[in-house]
Coordinates of C-alpha atoms in Angstrom, one line a residue:
T22 CA -47.7 -188.5 95.9
N23 CA -47.6 -192.2 96.7
R24 CA -45.0 -192.7 93.9
I25 CA -42.9 -189.9 95.2
S26 CA -43.1 -191.2 98.8
D27 CA -42.3 -194.8 97.7
T28 CA -39.3 -193.6 95.6
T29 CA -38.0 -191.4 98.4
V30 CA -38.2 -194.1 101.1
A31 CA -36.6 -196.7 98.8
Y32 CA -33.7 -194.3 98.0
L33 CA -33.1 -193.6 101.7
N34 CA -33.4 -197.3 102.6
N35 CA -30.5 -197.9 100.1
W36 CA -28.1 -196.3 102.6
H37 CA -29.4 -198.3 105.5
Y38 CA -28.4 -201.4 103.5
V39 CA -25.0 -199.9 102.8
L40 CA -24.3 -199.3 106.5
A41 CA -25.5 -202.8 107.4
A42 CA -23.2 -204.3 104.8
A43 CA -20.2 -202.8 106.5
A44 CA -20.4 -205.3 109.3
V45 CA -18.6 -202.9 111.6
D46 CA -20.5 -204.2 114.6
R47 CA -17.9 -207.0 114.6
W48 CA -15.0 -204.5 114.1
D49 CA -12.3 -204.5 116.8
G50 CA -10.4 -201.2 116.9
A51 CA -7.8 -202.5 119.3
K52 CA -6.3 -204.9 116.8
P53 CA -3.1 -203.8 115.0
Q54 CA -4.7 -204.1 111.5
A55 CA -8.0 -202.6 112.5
L56 CA -8.0 -199.8 110.0
Q57 CA -7.1 -202.2 107.2
K58 CA -10.0 -204.5 108.2
A59 CA -12.4 -201.4 108.2
E60 CA -11.2 -200.4 104.8
T61 CA -12.1 -203.9 103.4
D62 CA -15.5 -203.8 105.0
L63 CA -16.2 -200.3 103.7
W64 CA -15.0 -201.2 100.2
H65 CA -17.5 -204.0 100.1
A66 CA -20.3 -201.8 101.6
S67 CA -19.7 -199.0 99.1
A68 CA -20.3 -201.5 96.3
V69 CA -23.7 -202.5 97.7
S70 CA -25.1 -199.0 96.9
N71 CA -27.0 -198.8 93.7
V72 CA -26.3 -195.1 93.6
R73 CA -23.1 -193.3 92.5
P74 CA -21.3 -191.4 93.8
S75 CA -21.2 -193.3 97.2
Y76 CA -19.1 -192.4 100.2
V77 CA -18.9 -194.7 103.3
Y78 CA -16.6 -194.1 106.2
L79 CA -15.7 -195.1 109.7
A80 CA -14.3 -192.8 112.4
T81 CA -13.1 -193.9 115.9
A82 CA -13.4 -192.1 119.2
D83 CA -9.6 -191.6 119.3
G84 CA -9.6 -189.8 115.9
R85 CA -8.7 -192.5 113.4
F86 CA -10.6 -192.4 110.1
V87 CA -11.0 -194.5 106.9
G88 CA -13.4 -193.7 104.1
V89 CA -14.1 -195.1 100.6
Q90 CA -15.6 -192.8 98.1
R91 CA -16.7 -194.3 94.8
P92 CA -17.3 -191.8 91.9
L93 CA -19.6 -192.2 88.9
A94 CA -16.6 -193.8 87.0
G95 CA -12.9 -194.5 87.6
P96 CA -11.0 -195.4 90.7
A97 CA -12.3 -194.9 94.2
L98 CA -10.8 -192.4 96.6
L99 CA -9.5 -193.7 100.0
K100 CA -9.3 -191.2 102.8
W101 CA -7.0 -192.3 105.7
R102 CA -6.0 -190.8 109.0
E103 CA -4.0 -192.5 111.8
V104 CA -3.8 -190.8 115.2
G105 CA -0.4 -189.5 116.0
R106 CA 1.0 -189.7 112.5
Q107 CA -0.9 -187.3 110.4
P108 CA -3.5 -184.7 111.4
R109 CA -4.6 -184.4 107.8
R110 CA -6.2 -187.3 105.9
Q111 CA -4.0 -189.0 103.4
L112 CA -5.6 -189.6 100.0
Y113 CA -5.2 -192.6 97.6
E114 CA -6.8 -193.6 94.3
I115 CA -7.6 -197.2 94.7
Q116 CA -8.9 -200.1 92.5
A117 CA -9.3 -202.5 95.5
A118 CA -9.1 -202.5 99.3
G119 CA -5.5 -202.3 100.4
D120 CA -4.3 -200.6 97.2
R121 CA -1.7 -197.9 97.9
R122 CA 0.0 -197.6 94.6
Q123 CA -1.6 -194.2 93.7
P124 CA -1.1 -191.7 96.5
V125 CA -2.6 -188.3 95.6
G126 CA -1.4 -186.3 98.6
V127 CA -3.1 -185.1 101.7
E128 CA -6.0 -182.8 102.4
P129 CA -5.0 -179.1 103.0
D130 CA -6.7 -178.9 106.4
P131 CA -6.6 -181.1 109.5
Y132 CA -9.6 -183.2 110.0
N133 CA -11.0 -184.8 113.2
A134 CA -14.2 -186.6 112.7
V135 CA -15.0 -186.6 116.4
E136 CA -15.7 -182.9 116.1
R137 CA -18.2 -183.3 113.2
P138 CA -21.9 -183.0 113.9
W139 CA -22.7 -186.4 112.4
F140 CA -20.3 -188.1 114.8
Q141 CA -21.7 -186.2 117.8
R142 CA -25.3 -186.8 116.8
A143 CA -24.8 -190.5 116.2
S144 CA -23.0 -190.8 119.6
E145 CA -26.1 -189.7 121.4
S146 CA -28.3 -192.4 119.9
Q147 CA -28.6 -196.2 120.0
D148 CA -29.9 -196.3 116.4
A149 CA -28.9 -194.9 113.0
V150 CA -29.6 -191.2 112.8
W151 CA -30.0 -188.7 109.9
S152 CA -28.2 -185.4 109.9
P153 CA -30.1 -182.2 108.9
V154 CA -29.9 -181.3 105.2
Y155 CA -26.8 -179.4 104.3
L156 CA -24.9 -178.2 101.3
D157 CA -21.9 -180.4 100.4
H158 CA -18.7 -178.5 100.5
S159 CA -17.2 -179.7 97.2
L160 CA -20.3 -180.4 95.1
H161 CA -22.5 -177.6 96.5
Q162 CA -25.5 -179.9 96.4
P163 CA -28.0 -180.8 99.1
M164 CA -26.8 -183.7 101.2
V165 CA -27.7 -185.7 104.3
T166 CA -25.6 -188.1 106.3
L167 CA -26.8 -191.4 107.8
A168 CA -24.6 -192.4 110.8
R169 CA -24.6 -195.0 113.5
A170 CA -22.5 -195.3 116.6
Y171 CA -21.1 -198.6 118.0
R172 CA -20.1 -199.0 121.7
H173 CA -17.6 -201.1 123.6
A174 CA -19.3 -204.3 124.7
Q175 CA -16.9 -205.0 127.5
G176 CA -13.9 -203.8 129.4
P177 CA -13.2 -200.5 131.2
L178 CA -14.8 -198.6 128.3
H179 CA -18.0 -200.7 128.3
G180 CA -20.9 -198.6 126.9
E181 CA -18.7 -195.8 125.6
V182 CA -18.6 -195.0 121.9
S183 CA -16.0 -197.0 120.0
H184 CA -16.6 -195.9 116.5
V185 CA -19.2 -194.4 114.2
V186 CA -19.9 -195.5 110.6
G187 CA -21.5 -193.1 108.2
A188 CA -22.6 -192.6 104.6
D189 CA -23.1 -189.3 102.7
V190 CA -26.5 -189.4 100.8
P191 CA -26.7 -187.0 97.8
L192 CA -30.2 -185.6 97.4
A193 CA -29.7 -184.6 93.7
Y194 CA -31.1 -188.0 92.8
L195 CA -34.5 -186.9 94.1
Q196 CA -34.3 -183.7 92.2
T197 CA -33.7 -185.6 89.0
F198 CA -36.6 -188.0 89.8
L199 CA -39.1 -185.2 90.4
Q200 CA -38.1 -183.5 87.2
S201 CA -38.8 -186.7 85.3
L202 CA -42.5 -186.8 86.4
D203 CA -45.3 -185.9 84.1
I204 CA -47.2 -183.3 86.0
V205 CA -50.3 -181.3 84.9
P206 CA -49.5 -177.8 83.5
G207 CA -48.8 -175.4 86.4
G208 CA -48.3 -178.2 88.9
I209 CA -45.2 -178.6 91.0
A210 CA -44.0 -181.6 93.0
F211 CA -41.6 -181.0 95.8
I212 CA -40.0 -182.6 98.8
M213 CA -39.3 -180.7 102.0
S214 CA -37.3 -181.6 105.1
R215 CA -39.0 -181.7 108.5
D216 CA -37.4 -178.3 109.4
G217 CA -38.9 -176.7 106.3
K218 CA -36.0 -176.8 103.8
L219 CA -36.8 -177.4 100.2
V220 CA -34.8 -180.5 99.2
A221 CA -36.1 -181.1 95.6
S222 CA -38.6 -179.8 93.2
S223 CA -40.0 -180.7 89.8
N224 CA -39.5 -177.1 88.8
A225 CA -35.7 -176.4 88.7
T226 CA -36.2 -172.7 89.4
H227 CA -37.9 -173.6 92.7
A228 CA -35.3 -176.1 93.9
L229 CA -33.8 -173.7 96.4
L230 CA -30.8 -175.2 98.2
P231 CA -30.7 -174.9 102.0
N232 CA -28.3 -172.4 103.6

């Protein structure tokens, strides 16, 4: 149990390091090139993670969004939304920050991060917060999101949320780890969330995904 605890804590701490590497506390959303600066910060932050895939993103209170998603192999995916220009996020395959040579279209549905639970939950806290466990829409695997809100330090909006940075944390890694353990016959190791959802199990048939 100590080994399981240590591995789980180390894995979750990885994403705290990723958010810290983004340096978005010094990000100024009022500058003309603000999203480009955020993209560069997120590109570097996504490389800090020792886990793939990794997905790090920033959303502003006025609806802008930039996210860098690194797969297991191949080019990264940039998700981009500028307020007033495109309600749906534009998608690019990128090899480096600022790369726009490979547009891959737009998402089929409009997306406003301000309406997402992770944005709202982070906005209510002064610290980084974890979302409840949920099933990822595309991978259909258990996931949590780590997010932190940043506030205007001065001016008429002092104290109000400026932007939120987040990272999606795939929990399949913990499932793989538990299944690699040498457990006595008939024994099962498992990890549950605080609200009683089974996140991972050494017995694949018992690894029930949350609704």
